[in-house]
Coordinates of C-alpha atoms and ligand atoms in Angstrom, one line a residue:
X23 CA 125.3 -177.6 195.9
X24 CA 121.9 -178.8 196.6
X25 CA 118.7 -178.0 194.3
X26 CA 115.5 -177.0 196.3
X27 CA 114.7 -180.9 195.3
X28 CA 117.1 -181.9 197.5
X29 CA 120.2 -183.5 194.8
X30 CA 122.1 -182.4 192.3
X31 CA 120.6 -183.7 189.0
X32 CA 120.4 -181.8 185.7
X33 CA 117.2 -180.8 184.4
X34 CA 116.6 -183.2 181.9
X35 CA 115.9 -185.9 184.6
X36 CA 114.2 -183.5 186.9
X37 CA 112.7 -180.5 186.9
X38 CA 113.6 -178.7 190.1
X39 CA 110.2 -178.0 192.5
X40 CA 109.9 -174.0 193.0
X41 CA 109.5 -173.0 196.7
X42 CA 106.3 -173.8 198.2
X43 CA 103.8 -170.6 197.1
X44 CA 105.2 -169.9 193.9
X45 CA 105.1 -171.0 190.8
X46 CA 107.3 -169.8 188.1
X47 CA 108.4 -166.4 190.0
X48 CA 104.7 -165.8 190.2
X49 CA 101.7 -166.6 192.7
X50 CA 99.6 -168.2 190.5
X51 CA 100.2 -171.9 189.0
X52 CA 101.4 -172.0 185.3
X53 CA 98.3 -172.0 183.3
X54 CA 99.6 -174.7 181.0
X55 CA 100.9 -177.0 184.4
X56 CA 97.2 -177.2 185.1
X57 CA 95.6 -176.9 182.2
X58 CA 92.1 -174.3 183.5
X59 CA 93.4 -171.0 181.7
X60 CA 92.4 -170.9 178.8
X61 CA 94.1 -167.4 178.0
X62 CA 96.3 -166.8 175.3
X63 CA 99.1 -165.4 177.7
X64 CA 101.9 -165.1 176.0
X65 CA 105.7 -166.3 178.0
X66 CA 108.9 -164.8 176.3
X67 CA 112.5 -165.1 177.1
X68 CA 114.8 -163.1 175.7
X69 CA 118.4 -164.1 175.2
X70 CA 120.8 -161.0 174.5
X71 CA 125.0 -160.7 175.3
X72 CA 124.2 -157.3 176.5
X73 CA 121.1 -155.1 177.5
X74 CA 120.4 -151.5 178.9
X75 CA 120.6 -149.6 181.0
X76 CA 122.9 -152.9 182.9
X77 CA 125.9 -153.1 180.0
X78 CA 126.3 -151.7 177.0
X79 CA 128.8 -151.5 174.0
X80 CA 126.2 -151.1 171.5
X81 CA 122.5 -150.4 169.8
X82 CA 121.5 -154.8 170.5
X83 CA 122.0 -153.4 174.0
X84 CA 119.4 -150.9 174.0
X85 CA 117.0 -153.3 171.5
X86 CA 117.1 -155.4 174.3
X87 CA 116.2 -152.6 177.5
X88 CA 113.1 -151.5 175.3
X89 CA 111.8 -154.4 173.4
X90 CA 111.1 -156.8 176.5
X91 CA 109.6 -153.6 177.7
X92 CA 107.2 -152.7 175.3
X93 CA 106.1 -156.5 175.5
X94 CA 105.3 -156.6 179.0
X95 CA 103.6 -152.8 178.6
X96 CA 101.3 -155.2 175.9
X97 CA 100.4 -157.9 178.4
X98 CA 102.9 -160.1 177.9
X99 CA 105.4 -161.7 180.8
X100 CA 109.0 -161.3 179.6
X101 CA 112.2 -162.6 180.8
X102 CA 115.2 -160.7 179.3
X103 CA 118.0 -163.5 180.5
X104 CA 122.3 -162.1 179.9
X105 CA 125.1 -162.7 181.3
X106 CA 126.5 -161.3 184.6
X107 CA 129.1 -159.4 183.4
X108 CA 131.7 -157.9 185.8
X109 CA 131.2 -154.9 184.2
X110 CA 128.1 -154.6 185.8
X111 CA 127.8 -152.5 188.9
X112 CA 126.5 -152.5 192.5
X113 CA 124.3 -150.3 191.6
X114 CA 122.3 -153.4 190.2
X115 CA 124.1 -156.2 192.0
X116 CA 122.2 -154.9 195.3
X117 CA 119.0 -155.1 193.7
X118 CA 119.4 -158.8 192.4
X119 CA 117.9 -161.6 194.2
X120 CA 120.0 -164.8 194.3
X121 CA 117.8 -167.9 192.9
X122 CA 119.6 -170.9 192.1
X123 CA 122.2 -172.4 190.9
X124 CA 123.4 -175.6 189.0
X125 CA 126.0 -177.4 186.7
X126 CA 125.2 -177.5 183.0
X127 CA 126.7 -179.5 180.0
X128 CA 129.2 -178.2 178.0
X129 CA 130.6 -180.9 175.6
X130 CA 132.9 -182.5 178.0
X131 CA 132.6 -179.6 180.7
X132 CA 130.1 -179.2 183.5
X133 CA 130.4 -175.7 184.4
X134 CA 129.1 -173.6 187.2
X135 CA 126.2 -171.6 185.8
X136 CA 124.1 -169.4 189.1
X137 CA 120.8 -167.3 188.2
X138 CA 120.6 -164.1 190.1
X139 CA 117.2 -162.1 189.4
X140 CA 116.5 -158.2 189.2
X141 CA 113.0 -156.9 188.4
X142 CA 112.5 -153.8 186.4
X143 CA 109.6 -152.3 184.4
X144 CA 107.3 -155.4 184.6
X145 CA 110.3 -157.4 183.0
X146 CA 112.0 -159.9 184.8
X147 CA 115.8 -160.1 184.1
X148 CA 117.6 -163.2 184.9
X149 CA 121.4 -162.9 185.2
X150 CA 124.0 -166.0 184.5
X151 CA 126.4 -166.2 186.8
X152 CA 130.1 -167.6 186.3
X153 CA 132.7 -165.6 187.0
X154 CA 135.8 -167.8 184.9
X155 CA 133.8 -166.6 181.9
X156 CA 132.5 -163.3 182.8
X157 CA 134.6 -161.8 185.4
X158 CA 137.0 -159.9 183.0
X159 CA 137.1 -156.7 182.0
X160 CA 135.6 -156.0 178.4
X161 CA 132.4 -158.3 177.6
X162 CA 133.7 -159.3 174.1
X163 CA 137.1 -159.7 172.5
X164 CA 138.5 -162.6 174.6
X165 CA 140.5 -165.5 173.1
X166 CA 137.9 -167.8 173.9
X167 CA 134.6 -166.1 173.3
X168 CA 133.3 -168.7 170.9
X169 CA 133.4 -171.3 174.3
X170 CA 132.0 -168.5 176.4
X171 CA 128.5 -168.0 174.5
X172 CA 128.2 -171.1 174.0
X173 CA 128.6 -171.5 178.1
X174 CA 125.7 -168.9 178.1
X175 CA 123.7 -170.2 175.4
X176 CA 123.6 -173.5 176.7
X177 CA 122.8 -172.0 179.8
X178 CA 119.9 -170.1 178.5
X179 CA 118.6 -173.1 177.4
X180 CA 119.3 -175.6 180.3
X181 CA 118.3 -173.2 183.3
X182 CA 114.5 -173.0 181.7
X183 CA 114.2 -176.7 183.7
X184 CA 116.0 -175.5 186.8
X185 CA 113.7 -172.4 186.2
X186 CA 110.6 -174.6 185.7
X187 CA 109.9 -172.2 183.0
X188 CA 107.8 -172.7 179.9
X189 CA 109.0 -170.2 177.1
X190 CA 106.5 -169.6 174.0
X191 CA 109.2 -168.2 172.3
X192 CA 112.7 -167.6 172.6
X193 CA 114.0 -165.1 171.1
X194 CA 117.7 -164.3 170.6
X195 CA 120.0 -161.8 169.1
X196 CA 123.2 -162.0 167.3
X197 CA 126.1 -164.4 166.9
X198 CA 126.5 -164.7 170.8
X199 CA 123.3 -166.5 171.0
X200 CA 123.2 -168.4 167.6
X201 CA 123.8 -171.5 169.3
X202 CA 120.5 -171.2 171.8
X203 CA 118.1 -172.2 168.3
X204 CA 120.4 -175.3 168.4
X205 CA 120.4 -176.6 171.6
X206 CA 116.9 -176.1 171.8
X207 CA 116.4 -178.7 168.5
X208 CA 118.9 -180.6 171.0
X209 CA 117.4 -180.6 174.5
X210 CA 113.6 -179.8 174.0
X211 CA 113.0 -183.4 174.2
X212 CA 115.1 -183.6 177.7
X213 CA 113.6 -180.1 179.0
X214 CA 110.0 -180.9 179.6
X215 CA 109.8 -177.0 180.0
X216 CA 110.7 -176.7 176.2
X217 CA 108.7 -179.4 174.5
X218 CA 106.7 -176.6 172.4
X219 CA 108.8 -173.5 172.8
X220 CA 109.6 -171.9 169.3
X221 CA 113.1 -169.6 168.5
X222 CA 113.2 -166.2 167.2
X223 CA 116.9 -165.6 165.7
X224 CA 116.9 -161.5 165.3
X225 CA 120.0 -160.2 163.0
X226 CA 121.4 -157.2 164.4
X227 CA 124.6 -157.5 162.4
X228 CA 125.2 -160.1 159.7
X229 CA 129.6 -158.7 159.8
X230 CA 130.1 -160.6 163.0
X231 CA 128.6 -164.0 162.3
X232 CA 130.6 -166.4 165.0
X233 CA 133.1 -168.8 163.0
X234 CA 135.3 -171.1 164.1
X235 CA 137.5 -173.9 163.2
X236 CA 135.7 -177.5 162.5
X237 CA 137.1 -179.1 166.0
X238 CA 134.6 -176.9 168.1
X239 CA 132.1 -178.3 167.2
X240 CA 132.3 -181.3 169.4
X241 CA 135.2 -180.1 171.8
X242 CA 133.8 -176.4 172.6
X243 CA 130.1 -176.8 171.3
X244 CA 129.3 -180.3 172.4
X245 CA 127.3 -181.2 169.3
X246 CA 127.6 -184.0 166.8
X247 CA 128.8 -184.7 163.5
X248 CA 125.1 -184.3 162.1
X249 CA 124.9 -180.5 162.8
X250 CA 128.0 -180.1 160.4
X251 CA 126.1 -180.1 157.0
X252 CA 125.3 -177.3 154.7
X253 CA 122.2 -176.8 156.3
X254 CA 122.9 -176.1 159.6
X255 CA 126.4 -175.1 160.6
X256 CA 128.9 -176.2 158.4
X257 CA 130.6 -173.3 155.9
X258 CA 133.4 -173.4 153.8
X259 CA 134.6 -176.0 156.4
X260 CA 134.5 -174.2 159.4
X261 CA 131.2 -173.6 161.7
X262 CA 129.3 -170.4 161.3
X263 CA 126.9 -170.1 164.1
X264 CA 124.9 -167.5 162.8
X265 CA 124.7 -169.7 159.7
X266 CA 122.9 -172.3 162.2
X267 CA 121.0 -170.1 164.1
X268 CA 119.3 -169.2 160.6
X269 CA 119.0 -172.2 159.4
X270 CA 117.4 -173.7 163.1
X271 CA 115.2 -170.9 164.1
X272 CA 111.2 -171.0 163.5
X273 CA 111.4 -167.4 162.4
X274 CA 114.3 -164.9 161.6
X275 CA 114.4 -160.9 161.6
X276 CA 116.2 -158.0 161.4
X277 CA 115.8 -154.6 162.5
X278 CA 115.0 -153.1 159.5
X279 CA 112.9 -154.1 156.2
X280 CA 115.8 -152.7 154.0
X281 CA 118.5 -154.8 155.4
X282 CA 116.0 -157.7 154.6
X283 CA 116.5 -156.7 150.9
X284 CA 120.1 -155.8 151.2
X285 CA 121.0 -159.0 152.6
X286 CA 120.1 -160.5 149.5
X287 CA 123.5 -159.1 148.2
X288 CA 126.8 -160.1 148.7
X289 CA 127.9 -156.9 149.3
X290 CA 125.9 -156.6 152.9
X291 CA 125.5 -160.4 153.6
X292 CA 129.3 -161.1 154.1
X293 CA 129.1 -164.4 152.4
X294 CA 125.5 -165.7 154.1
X295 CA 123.9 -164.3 150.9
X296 CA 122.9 -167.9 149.6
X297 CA 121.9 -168.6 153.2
X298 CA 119.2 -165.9 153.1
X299 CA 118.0 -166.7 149.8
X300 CA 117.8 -170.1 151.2
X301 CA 115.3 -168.8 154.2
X302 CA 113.8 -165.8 152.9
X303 CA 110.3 -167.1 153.6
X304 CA 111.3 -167.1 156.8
X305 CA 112.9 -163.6 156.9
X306 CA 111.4 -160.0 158.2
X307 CA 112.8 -156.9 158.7
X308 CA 111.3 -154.9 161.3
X309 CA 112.5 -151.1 162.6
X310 CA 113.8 -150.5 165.6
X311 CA 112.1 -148.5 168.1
X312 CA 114.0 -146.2 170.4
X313 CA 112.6 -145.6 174.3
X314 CA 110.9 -142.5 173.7
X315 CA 111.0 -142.3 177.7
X316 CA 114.7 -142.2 177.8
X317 CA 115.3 -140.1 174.5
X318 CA 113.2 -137.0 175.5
X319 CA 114.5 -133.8 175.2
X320 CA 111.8 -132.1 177.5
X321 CA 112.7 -134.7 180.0
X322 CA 116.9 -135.3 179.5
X323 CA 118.6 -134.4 182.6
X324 CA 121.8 -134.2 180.6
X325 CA 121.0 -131.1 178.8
X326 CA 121.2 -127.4 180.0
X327 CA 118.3 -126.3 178.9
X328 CA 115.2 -128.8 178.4
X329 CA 113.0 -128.4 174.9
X330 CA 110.2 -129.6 172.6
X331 CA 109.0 -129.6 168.9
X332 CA 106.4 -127.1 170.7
X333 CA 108.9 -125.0 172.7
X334 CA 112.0 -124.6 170.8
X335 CA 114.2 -122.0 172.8
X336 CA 116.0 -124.6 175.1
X337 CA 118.2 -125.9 171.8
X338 CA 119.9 -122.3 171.7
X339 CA 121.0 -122.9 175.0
X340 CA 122.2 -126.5 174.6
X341 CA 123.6 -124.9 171.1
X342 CA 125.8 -122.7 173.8
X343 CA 126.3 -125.0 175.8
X344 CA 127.9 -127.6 173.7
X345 CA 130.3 -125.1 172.0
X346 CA 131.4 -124.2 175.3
X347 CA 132.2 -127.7 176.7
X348 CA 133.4 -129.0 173.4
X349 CA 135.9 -126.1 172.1
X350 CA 133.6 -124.6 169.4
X351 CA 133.4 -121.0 169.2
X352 CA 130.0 -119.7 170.2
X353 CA 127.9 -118.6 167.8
X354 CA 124.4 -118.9 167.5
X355 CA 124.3 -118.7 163.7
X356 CA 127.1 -121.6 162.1
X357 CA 124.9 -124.3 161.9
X358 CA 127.1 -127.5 163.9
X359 CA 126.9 -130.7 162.1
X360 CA 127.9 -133.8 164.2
X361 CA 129.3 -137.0 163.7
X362 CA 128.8 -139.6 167.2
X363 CA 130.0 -143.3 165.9
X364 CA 132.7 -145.8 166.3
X365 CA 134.8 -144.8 164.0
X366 CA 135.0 -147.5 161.6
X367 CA 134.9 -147.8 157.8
X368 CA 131.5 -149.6 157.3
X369 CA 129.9 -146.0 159.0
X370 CA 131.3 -143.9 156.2
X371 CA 134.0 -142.5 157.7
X372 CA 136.3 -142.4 154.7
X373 CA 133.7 -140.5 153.2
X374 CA 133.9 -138.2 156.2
X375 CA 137.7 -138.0 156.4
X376 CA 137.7 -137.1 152.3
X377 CA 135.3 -134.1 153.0
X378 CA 136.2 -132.4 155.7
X379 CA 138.1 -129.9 153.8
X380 CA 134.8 -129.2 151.4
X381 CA 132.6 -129.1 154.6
X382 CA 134.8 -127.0 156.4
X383 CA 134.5 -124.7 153.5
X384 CA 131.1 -124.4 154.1
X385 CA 130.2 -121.9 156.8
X386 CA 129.9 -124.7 159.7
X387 CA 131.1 -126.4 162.5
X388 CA 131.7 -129.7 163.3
X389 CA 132.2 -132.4 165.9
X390 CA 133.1 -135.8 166.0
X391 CA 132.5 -137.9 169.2
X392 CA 133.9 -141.8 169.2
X393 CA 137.1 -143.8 169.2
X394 CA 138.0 -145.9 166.4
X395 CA 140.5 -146.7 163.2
X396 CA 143.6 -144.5 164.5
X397 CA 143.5 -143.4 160.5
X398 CA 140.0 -141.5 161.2
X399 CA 141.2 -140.5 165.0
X400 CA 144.2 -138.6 163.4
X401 CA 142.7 -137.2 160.9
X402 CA 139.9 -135.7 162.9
X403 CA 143.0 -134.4 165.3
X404 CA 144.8 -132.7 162.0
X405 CA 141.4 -130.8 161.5
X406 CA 140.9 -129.6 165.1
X407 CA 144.3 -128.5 164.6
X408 CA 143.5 -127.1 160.9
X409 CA 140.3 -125.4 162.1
X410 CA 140.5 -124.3 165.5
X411 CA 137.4 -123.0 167.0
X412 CA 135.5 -124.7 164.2
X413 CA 136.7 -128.2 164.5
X414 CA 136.0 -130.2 167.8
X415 CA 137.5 -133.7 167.8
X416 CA 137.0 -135.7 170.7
X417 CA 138.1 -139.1 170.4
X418 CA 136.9 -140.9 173.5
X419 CA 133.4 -142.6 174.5
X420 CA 131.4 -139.6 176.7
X421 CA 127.4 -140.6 177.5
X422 CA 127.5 -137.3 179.0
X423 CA 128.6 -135.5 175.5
X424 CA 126.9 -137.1 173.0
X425 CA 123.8 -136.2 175.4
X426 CA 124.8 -132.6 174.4
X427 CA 125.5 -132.9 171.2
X428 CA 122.2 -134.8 170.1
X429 CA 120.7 -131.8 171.8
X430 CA 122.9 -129.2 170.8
X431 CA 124.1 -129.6 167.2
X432 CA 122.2 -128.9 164.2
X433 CA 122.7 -131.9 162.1
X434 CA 123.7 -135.4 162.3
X435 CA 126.0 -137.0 159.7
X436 CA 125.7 -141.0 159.2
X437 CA 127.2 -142.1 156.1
X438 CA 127.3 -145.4 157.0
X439 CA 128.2 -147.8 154.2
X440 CA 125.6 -150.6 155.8
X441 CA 123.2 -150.0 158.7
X442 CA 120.9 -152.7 159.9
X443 CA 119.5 -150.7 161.5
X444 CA 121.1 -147.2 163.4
X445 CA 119.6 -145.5 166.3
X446 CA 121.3 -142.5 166.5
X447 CA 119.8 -140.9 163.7
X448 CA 116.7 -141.6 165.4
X449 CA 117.7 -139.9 168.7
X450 CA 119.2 -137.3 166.6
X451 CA 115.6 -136.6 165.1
X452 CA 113.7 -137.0 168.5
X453 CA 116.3 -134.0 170.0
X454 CA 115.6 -131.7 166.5
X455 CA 118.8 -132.3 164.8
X456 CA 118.4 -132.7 161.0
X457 CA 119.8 -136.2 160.0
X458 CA 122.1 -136.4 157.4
X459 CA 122.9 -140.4 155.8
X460 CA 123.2 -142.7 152.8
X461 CA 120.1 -144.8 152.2
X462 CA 121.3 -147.6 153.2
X463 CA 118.8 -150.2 155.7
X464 CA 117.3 -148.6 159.1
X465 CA 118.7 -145.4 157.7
X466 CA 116.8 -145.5 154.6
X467 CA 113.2 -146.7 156.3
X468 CA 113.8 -144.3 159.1
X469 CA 114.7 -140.6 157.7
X470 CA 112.3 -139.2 155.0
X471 CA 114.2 -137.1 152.5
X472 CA 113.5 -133.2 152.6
X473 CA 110.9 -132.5 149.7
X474 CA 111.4 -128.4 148.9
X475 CA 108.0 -128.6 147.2
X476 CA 105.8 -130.0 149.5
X477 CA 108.2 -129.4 152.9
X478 CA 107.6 -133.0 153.4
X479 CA 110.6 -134.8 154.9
X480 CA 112.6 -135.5 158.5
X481 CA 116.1 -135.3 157.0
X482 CA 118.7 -135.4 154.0
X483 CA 119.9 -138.3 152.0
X484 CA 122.1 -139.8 149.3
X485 CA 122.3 -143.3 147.5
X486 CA 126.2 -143.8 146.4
X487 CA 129.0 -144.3 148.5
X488 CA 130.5 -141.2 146.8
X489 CA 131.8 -138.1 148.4
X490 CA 130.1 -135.4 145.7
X491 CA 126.9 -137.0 146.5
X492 CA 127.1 -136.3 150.2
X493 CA 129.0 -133.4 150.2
X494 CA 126.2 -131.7 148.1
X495 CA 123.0 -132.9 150.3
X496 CA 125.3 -131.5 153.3
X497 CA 125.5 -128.3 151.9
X498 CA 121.8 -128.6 150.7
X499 CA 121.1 -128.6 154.0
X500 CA 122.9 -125.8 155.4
X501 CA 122.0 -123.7 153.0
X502 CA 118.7 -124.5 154.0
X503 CA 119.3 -123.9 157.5
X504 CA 121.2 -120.6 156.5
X505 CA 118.7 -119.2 153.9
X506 CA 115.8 -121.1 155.3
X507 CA 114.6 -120.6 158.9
X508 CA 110.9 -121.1 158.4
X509 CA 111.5 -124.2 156.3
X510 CA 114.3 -125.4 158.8
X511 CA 111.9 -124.9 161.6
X512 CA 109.0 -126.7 160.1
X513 CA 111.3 -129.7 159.2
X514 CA 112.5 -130.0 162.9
X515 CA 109.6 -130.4 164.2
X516 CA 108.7 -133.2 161.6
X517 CA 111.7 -134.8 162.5
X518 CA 111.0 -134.5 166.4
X519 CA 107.4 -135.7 166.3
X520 CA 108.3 -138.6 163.9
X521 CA 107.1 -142.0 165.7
X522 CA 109.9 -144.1 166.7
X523 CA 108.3 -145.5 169.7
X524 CA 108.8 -149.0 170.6
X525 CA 105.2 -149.8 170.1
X526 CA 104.4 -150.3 166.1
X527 CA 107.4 -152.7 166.7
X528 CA 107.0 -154.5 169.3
X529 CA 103.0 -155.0 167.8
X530 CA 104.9 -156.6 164.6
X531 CA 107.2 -158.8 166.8
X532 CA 104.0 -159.9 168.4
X533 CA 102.8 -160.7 164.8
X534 CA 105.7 -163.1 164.8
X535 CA 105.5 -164.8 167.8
X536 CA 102.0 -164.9 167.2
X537 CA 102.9 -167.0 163.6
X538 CA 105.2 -169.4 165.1
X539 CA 103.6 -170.5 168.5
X540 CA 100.2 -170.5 166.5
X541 CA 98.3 -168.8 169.3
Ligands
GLC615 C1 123.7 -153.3 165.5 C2 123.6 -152.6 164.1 C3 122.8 -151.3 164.2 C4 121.4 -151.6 164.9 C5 121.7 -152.2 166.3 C6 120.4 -152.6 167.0 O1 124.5 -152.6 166.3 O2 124.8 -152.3 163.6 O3 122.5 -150.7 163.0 O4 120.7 -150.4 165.1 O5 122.4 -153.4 166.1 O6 119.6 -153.5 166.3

């Protein structure tokens, strides 16, 4: 395989000549090749393992469709770079643009690594192509996943030369790209392209940090025995990569300003509790957005009937329309609460499974969407069974339903044990159904507890993990929504015009990147 250059060399002994004309995917020079603009433009690349609306398993992908987004809407010129998944379709394969590609360094490896490009949006997403480590069928859960983000991390890092692009900040998200901080410390003084870019390390979930036995670190990671010390990678005598991603990066968030404090704890830190403490000055949380454009109920082709906090009619009809496609019996009056979630412990569900009986005293219905623990799936089959006509349990993963049940359903129930961040609840509130959770991170910064004096509020909430305690906000609510209208009304459409845009967010990430490049 030939570069435009002419040879195959890796970027750290040349940086590959773009096509005559074009510079940088652009028409104009690099303002910092030359030197004459004296603009603070600002160049991002975002590293992500998965990103809407190409491939999706949870809310870091849709972080990463609306963040870039909202950057590039504020003047900035983003690059959202992922891997080329097999799971993603032809829909967006025919759109992509083949650019180059190369062999990069991966300890004793010299994989294949091919850049396709797609525009979207004003972003610019840039796709890594190898198909031994991404043509399979699910995007995580393979045997070897610790060697295949490191592939792609190292590839995020080492295509910027090919690329001949110069990155203010990279920012990255998660375990899967803990590893890009590092190899920048590495290879920015190889990667002319990288000589002054700064990392962003965002925690969207400190459960899943990315450990692995001490051997990696040379055989699968390719680095040396000085990264294996207590401030970098080394834990309990394995490697933690998120560890190292903390420790390495220029700046570290998370999405909300309660998980910051949480993560303080034990309890929510899984063991990186010192960690933190170690780079709290270093630490923000900031809330997730959600794409206002996407989430509109006046706009969502996937309900029946479309609505707004202005004209409220259409939720009767999605109201009908769910408890016709979901088994419910129609009626107009049980107010539906609704449970959409993996169903796994950390999102409450044994809190769930221990109160259904109370609830479904209560004069409800209820829904659960999601697949999960087979404990929870069960037990949500016993109650369909228990409570037929009142009791929908659909344990499978349906775009199309939870579409109608954001618009349909009355309230949204989120227990959740830790939340970094949660977007649902945020959806939930956007679509006029009353959100229902433990105050626990995003959830806690996001829904504003009903005030009966003042009508203030977006939603209902609890502090303990303890089934009284949510089990008497639930029925708080409905007898609020029972007993209530006016008040019910008014407190939809506080929750539906609550801001959630991506824009006060994005304007704080700027904040960062603004800190660490110094511009
Ligand atoms: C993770 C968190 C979730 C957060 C999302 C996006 O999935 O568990 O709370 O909303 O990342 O940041």
């Amino acid at each position: 395989m030939t570069t435009p250059g002419g040879t195959l060399s890796p970027p750290r002994y040349a940086v590959t000549v773009p096509p005559s004309g074009r510079h940088n995917g652009r028409d104009t020079p690099h303002p910092r090749s030359r030197g004459w603009l004296p603009l603070p433009l600002n160049f991002d690349l975002f590293a992500t393992s998965e990103c809407a609306p190409f491939i999706k398993t949870g809310g870091l992908a849709d972080v990463a469709g609306a963040l870039p987004k909202a950057l590039a809407g504020n003047g900035h010129d983003v690059r959202v770079i992922l891997p080329l998944y097999e799971g993603i379709g032809e829909e967006w394969r025919s759109q992509m643009t083949y650019l180059q590609c190369f062999h990069i360094t991966l300890a004793w490896r010299s994989p294949y690594c091919g850049i396709f490009e797609l525009k979207r949006d004003g972003v610019t997403y840039w796709f890594v192509d190898n198909e031994y480590y991404f043509k399979r069928s699910n995007i995580y859960g393979h045997y070897d996943d610790g060697e295949r983000f490191a592939y792609f991390s190292r590839a995020v890092v080492e295509s910027m030369g090919w690329l001949n692009w110069h990155p203010d900040v990279l920012h990255c998200n998660d375990w899967q790209t803990a590893l890009v901080p590092i190899y920048l410390l590495e290879e920015r003084h190889r990667i002319p392209q990288l000589c002054d870019t700064k990392s962003v390390f965002t925690i969207h979930n400190i459960e899943y940090q990315g450990r692995y036995g001490s051997q990696t670190l040379k055989d699968v990671f390719g680095l040396n025995d000085g990264y294996f010390n207590e401030h970098m990678l080394a834990y309990h005598g394995d490697v933690n990569l998120m560890k190292g991603a903390i420790y390495a990066a220029d700046y570290v968030t998370t999405v909300s300003p309660t998980y910051a404090d949480e993560l303080q704890y034990s309890f929510y830190a899984h063991g990186l509790e010192g960690v933190i403490a170690d780079n709290r000055h270093k630490l923000r949380g900031i809330l997730n957005g959600i794409d206002t454009e996407v989430y509109d109920p006046w706009r969502d082709k996937g309900l029946t009937k479309f609505f707004s906090a202005r004209q409220m009619a259409g939720k009767k009809n999605c109201k009908a329309a769910l408890q016709q496609m979901s088994g419910l019996r129609e009626n107009p009056d049980a107010p539906i609460i609704a449970c959409v979630s993996r169903l796994v412990r950390h999102k409450g569900f044994d809190l769930v499974t221990a109160a259904i009986h109370e609830i479904m005293g209560m004069d409800v219905q209820m829904i659960v969407l999601g697949t999960g623990d087979w404990n929870y799936e069960e037990a949500f089959r016993q109650a369909q069974n228990q409570y037929p006509g009142r009791f929908a349990a659909h344990m499978m993963y349906s775009p199309n339903l939870s579409t109608a049940i954001y618009g349909g359903a009355d309230l949204f129930l989120m227990p959740s044990i830790s939340e970094p961040c949660g977007l649902s609840q945020m959806i939930a509130m956007r679509y006029g159904t009353i959100p229902v959770v433990r105050e626990t991170g995003g959830l806690r910064d996001s829904v504003v507890p009903y005030n009966k004096f003042t009508g203030e509020g977006t939603g209902f909430s609890f502090a303990n993990i303890n089934v009284q305690e949510m089990t008497g906000v639930l029925s708080e609510a409905v007898n609020l929504y029972h007993n209530e209208p006016k008040a019910w009304k008014a407190l939809q459409k506080n929750a539906m015009t609550a801001d959630f845009s991506w824009e006060k967010s994005a304007k704080a990430y700027e904040e960062i990147y603004g800190w660490v490049t110094g511009k």
